[in-house]
């Protein structure tokens, strides 16, 4: 067997200094953990922002103690002004979408586990990988810096529609320096993720160890691979768009500003730009971005479910093809964000059909996940609970997509809380559940210690019920026509809906508070948790073949050799009901697809 | 734990569906001619999505109930038909469902958006700006005076930037802050934004359209019920976005004529 | 005896010395006041020549709260405010030439207040000195935003801030002389001015009369500024403790 070992493709000596070990590390595992910690900090900030917003929506004149320290003009006496609400809302969306939902499931887990799961020692370009994190981190700092410039952060929402994003401070607080910092931050983020994608793709294609054919890659690896292919094309569109918007501010260009705009009685000097151009560029990135956030979740959840069901999914290939179909279709559907934007009404029809069609691969994935439960031996633990919660959330958020995919119904629901409920469930909560599931599942391998299961289950119950209490009512509000991005509900028809908003706020505060359990569990585990064995879940993929935590080169100098499909469960082997990918043991199986 | 989880999923699914079935919160009554087909499309989608939602959650819950075993023993079983059956099922059921929704939805959209306004439609221009709507009626000459952006001055109430001293078309243009229309008369609404992206949303009218700065778009609709309705902006436009609104007054033809005369006198 | 005389002399001389020191100190401290003659003032009236232009009514229907406040008192524009005897209100008067030293640079301590009341600005024009603090308040139960639009080239920095009902007053000041247009974007008809000048100033009441106080004796150019009609100037000489007169007449357009 020894001669079958693939030669080491990349060798760099383990660093000895603290800085090279923990700060500017080239090790994909350290970078993965750095991404994870950054996402954790970002998620805490984003959640606190959502609390402030929810309190303001339910009790408009409530003073939030200490908020005036953040901005004296934005929250005099702790009471949010309408503009500061929008500014915090923009930061909430931006931080969550970019620095949590993209970084945690993709960059954090992907960095740590993708090289291990393909049997590589590291990524092919470790310096790019290090840059990827630090450029992203710089982007995060630049975004946070906008809290502290004179007018505060931009109020334009995470979509930053033109021409609000390009005309400067005349259009409102934060639209000067705030927007420039936002654009700079996101451009940096895009560079960081492009560098990340540039590493993920060759790792998957070129650094697979001996015996690891493409179809033997675990679903997580496939998900990260597909995601990085999307990242390469999506972020490459958003980055120049951000740079063009900065030029509109500082260089007098007019990419996104048409002629003859009169803002606050002042005739603008811009001419010849197009506001719809921004929407097209943004959503050409923006819709794939939704799948960039969720496809790793699909991969992680499948991976965890399989391990805990003790059986492979009904079909490995169909899931891979469906994820691929989601990725390809996601570029053809982006126009459904723009049904009432003023683009040609015929293009609404052209975008409507792919949007409806994309439900087919999504349905196939969900059906295969659910029906694989049939006849399985499901183990209930924190990770599998969150994985099952993911499916429930993904279904609930997914069915509301039927509505928003149709331009005629979108007339009623566009820009209402229905949309907010839809994307929070299908993308935000589902992806968060994927992150939680991944954390409970992989913490042993990442940190060498087991998470506390009791706390994990309490965390799950509060999060699962809480998330439904928060986001289901959003749909009802949307059906009535409650417009999103309103800081105060002054319209007559919105007054009767206030009790619903109060209910949501209370649910959000409680559910948010429940996340403290997770935070405590995570921190406690990392320092004082029960040491984990190499393969605590009796998993089969390569991350469970190496030691816990993995050595610097992942394999202690000897690359593994792969003999099996990734998910050989439900078999009889010398270790139990599974056989690991790297185990040469031959077992009788009906599951090997190859 | 697994059984409790299964029950929780079912309870949540049913609790989520109840307000929908009971119409606890629903869209306001439609007052437009094109609205009913949108409403029909909405309830059809609601039925199909609701069934899909309940079915998926129930099956998920039932399988969790049945197959979570603390001490698993025995062999795993495959769902009869396997992946092939599911893929075919998904293609057939979901495919037919989305195709139906897509085709009928497209027809609804085409009825609303792709049909030209009638020859007798009454033109009204709406201009959006931070953070108010203003409306312009062409007056007896039926012509809207040209907009001169450099003349726009809200402090003198020249909201549209029309040249009242030199432009003969401008003399009889009627500018109002309120959107009054006669009932059962088709309105051809010309939408112009003077500054940023805004949107025009009247729930009762089943009308929702963004303003595109630099590109004038138009809509047409007929209101069938006299009353006062709220027009709100749904496209984030700045700090006063939540406060950007106007009122739609659907009046009888007589009341409308009187109102228009009154407004003309106030110019 | 001799000893007594000596002590008396000492006492007297100490007293004299003390007096001298006090006088010297007070002289040096209040140097200009002692040397300058008492301050005078400039008064006068600003009138409109011709018929007052028609002020259009304001349709506030976008905000029902505003409509309610004006149910019995229809609102109209305040571009030209004419009182009895054609007196022109809201005209800002200030000394544009001839001031120097402390009279030019002294900052008044009063804090003028700009109130948002019934969806209009009260006063419509708020005059103030460069660097003088002023307050923006709201008496309304509807939200406003205060959006002054100075020319950034003057050094004044534009700002834009909401003031929802019950929000605390906003205190600000301006860096440079400028007539700054201020508006509320939520209620686009709301339009007013911050008239930022250097030195003593006054603003006419509805009858067109005004008084600029605290003017040291000297020859000056007085400028009257009206938002629609622009500037007019007049030369006046102020004698110590006296009141000089400068009347202005704007021609109706």
PDB file of C-alpha atoms in Angstrom, chain C:
ATOM      1  CA  UNK C   1       3.814 113.383  67.613  1.00  0.00           C
ATOM      2  CA  UNK C   2       6.428 112.743  65.044  1.00  0.00           C
ATOM      3  CA  UNK C   3       5.685 109.134  65.164  1.00  0.00           C
ATOM      4  CA  UNK C   4       1.993 109.899  64.654  1.00  0.00           C
ATOM      5  CA  UNK C   5       2.699 112.154  61.640  1.00  0.00           C
ATOM      6  CA  UNK C   6       4.782 109.470  60.132  1.00  0.00           C
ATOM      7  CA  UNK C   7       2.149 106.860  60.529  1.00  0.00           C
ATOM      8  CA  UNK C   8      -0.454 109.176  58.958  1.00  0.00           C
ATOM      9  CA  UNK C   9       1.814 109.825  56.016  1.00  0.00           C
ATOM     10  CA  UNK C  10       2.389 106.132  55.617  1.00  0.00           C
ATOM     11  CA  UNK C  11      -1.329 105.413  55.736  1.00  0.00           C
ATOM     12  CA  UNK C  12      -2.103 108.111  53.175  1.00  0.00           C
ATOM     13  CA  UNK C  13       0.646 107.024  50.860  1.00  0.00           C
ATOM     14  CA  UNK C  14      -0.450 103.400  51.047  1.00  0.00           C
ATOM     15  CA  UNK C  15      -3.988 104.486  50.266  1.00  0.00           C
ATOM     16  CA  UNK C  16      -2.786 106.576  47.349  1.00  0.00           C
ATOM     17  CA  UNK C  17      -0.692 103.746  46.044  1.00  0.00           C
ATOM     18  CA  UNK C  18      -3.588 101.337  46.291  1.00  0.00           C
ATOM     19  CA  UNK C  19      -5.800 103.798  44.461  1.00  0.00           C
ATOM     20  CA  UNK C  20      -3.206 104.175  41.752  1.00  0.00           C
ATOM     21  CA  UNK C  21      -2.862 100.426  41.346  1.00  0.00           C
ATOM     22  CA  UNK C  22      -6.621  99.909  41.212  1.00  0.00           C
ATOM     23  CA  UNK C  23      -7.050 102.756  38.743  1.00  0.00           C
ATOM     24  CA  UNK C  24      -4.206 101.483  36.625  1.00  0.00           C
ATOM     25  CA  UNK C  25      -5.532  97.989  36.666  1.00  0.00           C
ATOM     26  CA  UNK C  26      -9.048  98.987  35.794  1.00  0.00           C
ATOM     27  CA  UNK C  27      -7.771 101.292  33.102  1.00  0.00           C
ATOM     28  CA  UNK C  28      -5.682  98.608  31.551  1.00  0.00           C
ATOM     29  CA  UNK C  29      -8.495  96.047  31.762  1.00  0.00           C
ATOM     30  CA  UNK C  30     -11.270  98.248  30.440  1.00  0.00           C
ATOM     31  CA  UNK C  31      -9.057 100.174  28.189  1.00  0.00           C
ATOM     32  CA  UNK C  32     -11.310 100.406  25.107  1.00  0.00           C
ATOM     33  CA  UNK C  33     -14.468 100.993  27.063  1.00  0.00           C
ATOM     34  CA  UNK C  34     -13.047 103.906  28.851  1.00  0.00           C
ATOM     35  CA  UNK C  35     -11.527 105.394  25.733  1.00  0.00           C
ATOM     36  CA  UNK C  36     -14.601 104.710  23.505  1.00  0.00           C
ATOM     37  CA  UNK C  37     -17.732 106.787  23.467  1.00  0.00           C
ATOM     38  CA  UNK C  38     -21.065 105.080  24.364  1.00  0.00           C
ATOM     39  CA  UNK C  39     -22.533 102.782  21.656  1.00  0.00           C
ATOM     40  CA  UNK C  40     -25.253 103.885  19.292  1.00  0.00           C
ATOM     41  CA  UNK C  41     -27.761 102.032  17.199  1.00  0.00           C
ATOM     42  CA  UNK C  42     -29.205 101.966  13.700  1.00  0.00           C
ATOM     43  CA  UNK C  43     -32.953 101.911  13.205  1.00  0.00           C
ATOM     44  CA  UNK C  44     -35.257 102.200  10.272  1.00  0.00           C
ATOM     45  CA  UNK C  45     -38.012 100.605   8.257  1.00  0.00           C
ATOM     46  CA  UNK C  46     -37.977  98.403   5.205  1.00  0.00           C
ATOM     47  CA  UNK C  47     -40.883  98.866   2.847  1.00  0.00           C
ATOM     48  CA  UNK C  48     -42.136  97.317  -0.341  1.00  0.00           C
ATOM     49  CA  UNK C  49     -42.839  99.597  -3.262  1.00  0.00           C
ATOM     50  CA  UNK C  50     -45.815  98.250  -5.178  1.00  0.00           C
ATOM     51  CA  UNK C  51     -48.451  95.663  -4.517  1.00  0.00           C
ATOM     52  CA  UNK C  52     -47.460  92.652  -2.531  1.00  0.00           C
ATOM     53  CA  UNK C  53     -47.111  89.587  -4.767  1.00  0.00           C
ATOM     54  CA  UNK C  54     -49.687  86.854  -4.316  1.00  0.00           C
ATOM     55  CA  UNK C  55     -48.407  84.143  -2.009  1.00  0.00           C
ATOM     56  CA  UNK C  56     -49.552  80.722  -3.179  1.00  0.00           C
ATOM     57  CA  UNK C  57     -51.335  78.475  -0.753  1.00  0.00           C
ATOM     58  CA  UNK C  58     -49.640  75.287   0.391  1.00  0.00           C
ATOM     59  CA  UNK C  59     -51.209  71.896  -0.209  1.00  0.00           C
ATOM     60  CA  UNK C  60     -50.054  69.852   2.754  1.00  0.00           C
ATOM     61  CA  UNK C  61     -52.235  66.848   1.973  1.00  0.00           C
ATOM     62  CA  UNK C  62     -49.298  64.431   2.023  1.00  0.00           C
ATOM     63  CA  UNK C  63     -49.212  64.788   5.817  1.00  0.00           C
ATOM     64  CA  UNK C  64     -52.658  64.710   7.441  1.00  0.00           C
ATOM     65  CA  UNK C  65     -51.240  66.042  10.699  1.00  0.00           C
ATOM     66  CA  UNK C  66     -50.095  69.234   8.963  1.00  0.00           C
ATOM     67  CA  UNK C  67     -53.460  69.573   7.251  1.00  0.00           C
ATOM     68  CA  UNK C  68     -55.193  69.391  10.614  1.00  0.00           C
ATOM     69  CA  UNK C  69     -53.059  72.189  12.065  1.00  0.00           C
ATOM     70  CA  UNK C  70     -54.041  74.482   9.228  1.00  0.00           C
ATOM     71  CA  UNK C  71     -57.731  73.558   9.121  1.00  0.00           C
ATOM     72  CA  UNK C  72     -58.774  77.097  10.047  1.00  0.00           C
ATOM     73  CA  UNK C  73     -55.677  78.966   9.028  1.00  0.00           C
ATOM     74  CA  UNK C  74     -54.648  78.062   5.489  1.00  0.00           C
ATOM     75  CA  UNK C  75     -50.904  78.047   5.045  1.00  0.00           C
ATOM     76  CA  UNK C  76     -49.214  79.986   2.286  1.00  0.00           C
ATOM     77  CA  UNK C  77     -45.693  80.660   1.100  1.00  0.00           C
ATOM     78  CA  UNK C  78     -43.594  83.266   2.937  1.00  0.00           C
ATOM     79  CA  UNK C  79     -41.306  84.403   0.162  1.00  0.00           C
ATOM     80  CA  UNK C  80     -42.436  88.005   0.647  1.00  0.00           C
ATOM     81  CA  UNK C  81     -44.096  88.960   3.925  1.00  0.00           C
ATOM     82  CA  UNK C  82     -45.795  92.344   3.830  1.00  0.00           C
ATOM     83  CA  UNK C  83     -47.358  93.975   6.898  1.00  0.00           C
ATOM     84  CA  UNK C  84     -49.242  97.200   7.443  1.00  0.00           C
ATOM     85  CA  UNK C  85     -48.075 100.300   5.522  1.00  0.00           C
ATOM     86  CA  UNK C  86     -46.257  97.983   3.117  1.00  0.00           C
ATOM     87  CA  UNK C  87     -43.672  97.142   5.756  1.00  0.00           C
ATOM     88  CA  UNK C  88     -41.534  94.237   4.604  1.00  0.00           C
ATOM     89  CA  UNK C  89     -40.949  91.494   7.142  1.00  0.00           C
ATOM     90  CA  UNK C  90     -38.138  88.920   7.417  1.00  0.00           C
ATOM     91  CA  UNK C  91     -35.504  91.305   6.046  1.00  0.00           C
ATOM     92  CA  UNK C  92     -32.070  90.822   7.576  1.00  0.00           C
ATOM     93  CA  UNK C  93     -30.046  93.980   8.278  1.00  0.00           C
ATOM     94  CA  UNK C  94     -26.376  93.914   9.079  1.00  0.00           C
ATOM     95  CA  UNK C  95     -23.289  96.063   8.820  1.00  0.00           C
ATOM     96  CA  UNK C  96     -21.430  94.911   5.767  1.00  0.00           C
ATOM     97  CA  UNK C  97     -18.596  97.494   5.852  1.00  0.00           C
ATOM     98  CA  UNK C  98     -16.914  99.685   8.437  1.00  0.00           C
ATOM     99  CA  UNK C  99     -16.821  97.431  11.479  1.00  0.00           C
ATOM    100  CA  UNK C 100     -13.504  96.452  12.949  1.00  0.00           C
ATOM    101  CA  UNK C 101     -11.937  94.942  16.007  1.00  0.00           C
ATOM    102  CA  UNK C 102     -14.082  93.735  18.841  1.00  0.00           C
ATOM    103  CA  UNK C 103     -17.318  95.117  17.452  1.00  0.00           C
ATOM    104  CA  UNK C 104     -16.825  92.815  14.483  1.00  0.00           C
ATOM    105  CA  UNK C 105     -15.621  89.777  16.357  1.00  0.00           C
ATOM    106  CA  UNK C 106     -17.706  89.815  19.524  1.00  0.00           C
ATOM    107  CA  UNK C 107     -20.020  86.832  19.645  1.00  0.00           C
ATOM    108  CA  UNK C 108     -23.483  87.350  21.110  1.00  0.00           C
ATOM    109  CA  UNK C 109     -24.293  84.919  23.881  1.00  0.00           C
ATOM    110  CA  UNK C 110     -28.008  84.704  23.120  1.00  0.00           C
ATOM    111  CA  UNK C 111     -29.093  81.420  21.481  1.00  0.00           C
ATOM    112  CA  UNK C 112     -31.667  82.086  18.757  1.00  0.00           C
ATOM    113  CA  UNK C 113     -34.268  79.383  18.270  1.00  0.00           C
ATOM    114  CA  UNK C 114     -35.555  78.045  14.950  1.00  0.00           C
ATOM    115  CA  UNK C 115     -38.800  76.214  15.555  1.00  0.00           C
ATOM    116  CA  UNK C 116     -40.646  73.800  13.306  1.00  0.00           C
ATOM    117  CA  UNK C 117     -44.226  74.594  14.044  1.00  0.00           C
ATOM    118  CA  UNK C 118     -47.337  73.473  12.186  1.00  0.00           C
ATOM    119  CA  UNK C 119     -45.130  72.270   9.344  1.00  0.00           C
ATOM    120  CA  UNK C 120     -43.625  75.703   8.774  1.00  0.00           C
ATOM    121  CA  UNK C 121     -40.517  77.423  10.085  1.00  0.00           C
ATOM    122  CA  UNK C 122     -40.856  79.959  12.904  1.00  0.00           C
ATOM    123  CA  UNK C 123     -39.180  82.317  12.281  1.00  0.00           C
ATOM    124  CA  UNK C 124     -39.008  81.929   8.539  1.00  0.00           C
ATOM    125  CA  UNK C 125     -35.577  83.615   8.562  1.00  0.00           C
ATOM    126  CA  UNK C 126     -33.223  83.171  11.506  1.00  0.00           C
ATOM    127  CA  UNK C 127     -30.374  85.683  11.694  1.00  0.00           C
ATOM    128  CA  UNK C 128     -27.226  84.932  13.631  1.00  0.00           C
ATOM    129  CA  UNK C 129     -23.589  85.843  13.997  1.00  0.00           C
ATOM    130  CA  UNK C 130     -20.762  83.719  12.679  1.00  0.00           C
ATOM    131  CA  UNK C 131     -19.949  81.177  15.376  1.00  0.00           C
ATOM    132  CA  UNK C 132     -23.069  81.996  17.370  1.00  0.00           C
ATOM    133  CA  UNK C 133     -24.857  78.923  18.638  1.00  0.00           C
ATOM    134  CA  UNK C 134     -28.469  78.460  17.608  1.00  0.00           C
ATOM    135  CA  UNK C 135     -31.065  75.827  18.347  1.00  0.00           C
ATOM    136  CA  UNK C 136     -33.440  73.977  16.059  1.00  0.00           C
ATOM    137  CA  UNK C 137     -36.524  72.735  17.854  1.00  0.00           C
ATOM    138  CA  UNK C 138     -39.712  71.011  16.855  1.00  0.00           C
ATOM    139  CA  UNK C 139     -43.168  71.692  18.244  1.00  0.00           C
ATOM    140  CA  UNK C 140     -44.796  69.295  15.805  1.00  0.00           C
ATOM    141  CA  UNK C 141     -46.203  65.833  16.249  1.00  0.00           C
ATOM    142  CA  UNK C 142     -44.840  64.830  12.877  1.00  0.00           C
ATOM    143  CA  UNK C 143     -41.230  64.166  11.899  1.00  0.00           C
ATOM    144  CA  UNK C 144     -39.128  66.731  10.077  1.00  0.00           C
ATOM    145  CA  UNK C 145     -35.655  66.743   8.691  1.00  0.00           C
ATOM    146  CA  UNK C 146     -33.534  69.848   8.825  1.00  0.00           C
ATOM    147  CA  UNK C 147     -31.468  70.176   5.701  1.00  0.00           C
ATOM    148  CA  UNK C 148     -29.497  73.420   5.364  1.00  0.00           C
ATOM    149  CA  UNK C 149     -27.710  73.669   2.047  1.00  0.00           C
ATOM    150  CA  UNK C 150     -24.779  76.070   2.335  1.00  0.00           C
ATOM    151  CA  UNK C 151     -22.272  76.480  -0.442  1.00  0.00           C
ATOM    152  CA  UNK C 152     -19.438  74.206   0.701  1.00  0.00           C
ATOM    153  CA  UNK C 153     -16.906  76.632  -0.777  1.00  0.00           C
ATOM    154  CA  UNK C 154     -17.694  79.097   2.027  1.00  0.00           C
ATOM    155  CA  UNK C 155     -16.444  76.697   4.670  1.00  0.00           C
ATOM    156  CA  UNK C 156     -19.917  76.019   6.028  1.00  0.00           C
ATOM    157  CA  UNK C 157     -20.568  72.296   6.189  1.00  0.00           C
ATOM    158  CA  UNK C 158     -23.987  71.063   5.013  1.00  0.00           C
ATOM    159  CA  UNK C 159     -25.926  68.757   7.288  1.00  0.00           C
ATOM    160  CA  UNK C 160     -29.156  66.835   7.163  1.00  0.00           C
ATOM    161  CA  UNK C 161     -30.787  65.456  10.245  1.00  0.00           C
ATOM    162  CA  UNK C 162     -34.192  64.170  11.241  1.00  0.00           C
ATOM    163  CA  UNK C 163     -36.099  65.535  14.165  1.00  0.00           C
ATOM    164  CA  UNK C 164     -38.981  63.233  15.033  1.00  0.00           C
ATOM    165  CA  UNK C 165     -41.662  64.411  17.476  1.00  0.00           C
ATOM    166  CA  UNK C 166     -40.238  64.898  20.948  1.00  0.00           C
ATOM    167  CA  UNK C 167     -36.630  64.762  19.776  1.00  0.00           C
ATOM    168  CA  UNK C 168     -34.246  67.029  21.688  1.00  0.00           C
ATOM    169  CA  UNK C 169     -33.239  70.343  20.085  1.00  0.00           C
ATOM    170  CA  UNK C 170     -30.269  70.381  17.745  1.00  0.00           C
ATOM    171  CA  UNK C 171     -27.616  72.972  18.630  1.00  0.00           C
ATOM    172  CA  UNK C 172     -25.305  74.137  15.866  1.00  0.00           C
ATOM    173  CA  UNK C 173     -23.358  77.131  14.606  1.00  0.00           C
ATOM    174  CA  UNK C 174     -21.968  78.286  11.266  1.00  0.00           C
ATOM    175  CA  UNK C 175     -18.402  79.070  10.344  1.00  0.00           C
ATOM    176  CA  UNK C 176     -18.778  81.683   7.607  1.00  0.00           C
ATOM    177  CA  UNK C 177     -21.001  84.527   6.447  1.00  0.00           C
ATOM    178  CA  UNK C 178     -23.708  83.152   4.152  1.00  0.00           C
ATOM    179  CA  UNK C 179     -27.451  83.227   3.548  1.00  0.00           C
ATOM    180  CA  UNK C 180     -28.129  79.517   3.936  1.00  0.00           C
ATOM    181  CA  UNK C 181     -31.288  78.005   2.546  1.00  0.00           C
ATOM    182  CA  UNK C 182     -32.777  75.397   4.850  1.00  0.00           C
ATOM    183  CA  UNK C 183     -35.481  72.950   3.896  1.00  0.00           C
ATOM    184  CA  UNK C 184     -37.353  69.911   5.046  1.00  0.00           C
ATOM    185  CA  UNK C 185     -37.393  67.131   2.471  1.00  0.00           C
ATOM    186  CA  UNK C 186     -40.223  65.311   4.199  1.00  0.00           C
ATOM    187  CA  UNK C 187     -42.370  68.437   3.749  1.00  0.00           C
ATOM    188  CA  UNK C 188     -40.927  69.911   0.565  1.00  0.00           C
ATOM    189  CA  UNK C 189     -42.813  73.197   0.979  1.00  0.00           C
ATOM    190  CA  UNK C 190     -40.939  73.992   4.192  1.00  0.00           C
ATOM    191  CA  UNK C 191     -38.334  76.526   3.269  1.00  0.00           C
ATOM    192  CA  UNK C 192     -36.409  78.985   5.428  1.00  0.00           C
ATOM    193  CA  UNK C 193     -33.076  80.710   5.850  1.00  0.00           C
ATOM    194  CA  UNK C 194     -30.221  80.857   8.261  1.00  0.00           C
ATOM    195  CA  UNK C 195     -28.840  84.369   7.720  1.00  0.00           C
ATOM    196  CA  UNK C 196     -25.272  84.176   8.985  1.00  0.00           C
ATOM    197  CA  UNK C 197     -23.589  87.598   9.282  1.00  0.00           C
ATOM    198  CA  UNK C 198     -20.600  89.081  11.063  1.00  0.00           C
ATOM    199  CA  UNK C 199     -21.219  91.777  13.669  1.00  0.00           C
ATOM    200  CA  UNK C 200     -24.450  93.256  15.015  1.00  0.00           C
ATOM    201  CA  UNK C 201     -27.600  92.433  13.049  1.00  0.00           C
ATOM    202  CA  UNK C 202     -31.364  92.853  13.106  1.00  0.00           C
ATOM    203  CA  UNK C 203     -34.348  91.395  11.358  1.00  0.00           C
ATOM    204  CA  UNK C 204     -37.530  93.267  10.463  1.00  0.00           C
ATOM    205  CA  UNK C 205     -40.835  92.488  12.057  1.00  0.00           C
ATOM    206  CA  UNK C 206     -44.031  92.312  10.024  1.00  0.00           C
ATOM    207  CA  UNK C 207     -44.258  96.120  10.066  1.00  0.00           C
ATOM    208  CA  UNK C 208     -40.828  96.383   8.451  1.00  0.00           C
ATOM    209  CA  UNK C 209     -39.135  98.111  11.389  1.00  0.00           C
ATOM    210  CA  UNK C 210     -35.807  97.118  12.816  1.00  0.00           C
ATOM    211  CA  UNK C 211     -33.104  98.203  15.261  1.00  0.00           C
ATOM    212  CA  UNK C 212     -29.479  97.137  15.175  1.00  0.00           C
ATOM    213  CA  UNK C 213     -28.178  97.555  18.733  1.00  0.00           C
ATOM    214  CA  UNK C 214     -24.629  97.886  20.050  1.00  0.00           C
ATOM    215  CA  UNK C 215     -23.121  99.784  17.127  1.00  0.00           C
ATOM    216  CA  UNK C 216     -19.960 101.730  18.075  1.00  0.00           C
ATOM    217  CA  UNK C 217     -19.738 105.254  16.611  1.00  0.00           C
ATOM    218  CA  UNK C 218     -18.467 105.331  13.044  1.00  0.00           C
ATOM    219  CA  UNK C 219     -19.410 105.286   9.388  1.00  0.00           C
ATOM    220  CA  UNK C 220     -20.895 102.099   8.024  1.00  0.00           C
ATOM    221  CA  UNK C 221     -22.526 100.432   5.092  1.00  0.00           C
ATOM    222  CA  UNK C 222     -25.740  98.705   6.132  1.00  0.00           C
ATOM    223  CA  UNK C 223     -27.032  95.900   3.957  1.00  0.00           C
ATOM    224  CA  UNK C 224     -30.639  94.780   3.875  1.00  0.00           C
ATOM    225  CA  UNK C 225     -31.224  91.275   2.510  1.00  0.00           C
ATOM    226  CA  UNK C 226     -34.542  89.857   1.456  1.00  0.00           C
ATOM    227  CA  UNK C 227     -34.757  86.265   0.183  1.00  0.00           C
ATOM    228  CA  UNK C 228     -36.631  87.104  -3.017  1.00  0.00           C
ATOM    229  CA  UNK C 229     -35.455  90.642  -3.748  1.00  0.00           C
ATOM    230  CA  UNK C 230     -31.809  90.338  -2.770  1.00  0.00           C
ATOM    231  CA  UNK C 231     -29.557  93.027  -1.283  1.00  0.00           C
ATOM    232  CA  UNK C 232     -29.746  96.780  -0.820  1.00  0.00           C
ATOM    233  CA  UNK C 233     -27.155  98.925   0.926  1.00  0.00           C
ATOM    234  CA  UNK C 234     -27.134 102.316   2.630  1.00  0.00           C
ATOM    235  CA  UNK C 235     -24.404 104.439   4.233  1.00  0.00           C
ATOM    236  CA  UNK C 236     -24.963 105.624   7.779  1.00  0.00           C
ATOM    237  CA  UNK C 237     -22.893 107.410  10.405  1.00  0.00           C
ATOM    238  CA  UNK C 238     -23.498 106.513  14.018  1.00  0.00           C
ATOM    239  CA  UNK C 239     -22.583 109.020  16.737  1.00  0.00           C
ATOM    240  CA  UNK C 240     -21.844 107.903  20.295  1.00  0.00           C
ATOM    241  CA  UNK C 241     -25.010 107.030  22.176  1.00  0.00           C
ATOM    242  CA  UNK C 242     -27.133 108.200  19.287  1.00  0.00           C
ATOM    243  CA  UNK C 243     -29.495 106.421  16.963  1.00  0.00           C
ATOM    244  CA  UNK C 244     -28.829 106.615  13.222  1.00  0.00           C
ATOM    245  CA  UNK C 245     -31.546 105.978  10.657  1.00  0.00           C
ATOM    246  CA  UNK C 246     -31.474 103.898   7.481  1.00  0.00           C
ATOM    247  CA  UNK C 247     -34.669 103.121   5.555  1.00  0.00           C
ATOM    248  CA  UNK C 248     -34.898 100.753   2.618  1.00  0.00           C
ATOM    249  CA  UNK C 249     -37.431 100.248  -0.099  1.00  0.00           C
ATOM    250  CA  UNK C 250     -37.596  97.115  -2.247  1.00  0.00           C
ATOM    251  CA  UNK C 251     -39.439  97.265  -5.517  1.00  0.00           C
ATOM    252  CA  UNK C 252     -42.073  94.600  -5.995  1.00  0.00           C
ATOM    253  CA  UNK C 253     -41.408  92.461  -9.051  1.00  0.00           C
TER     254      UNK C 253
END
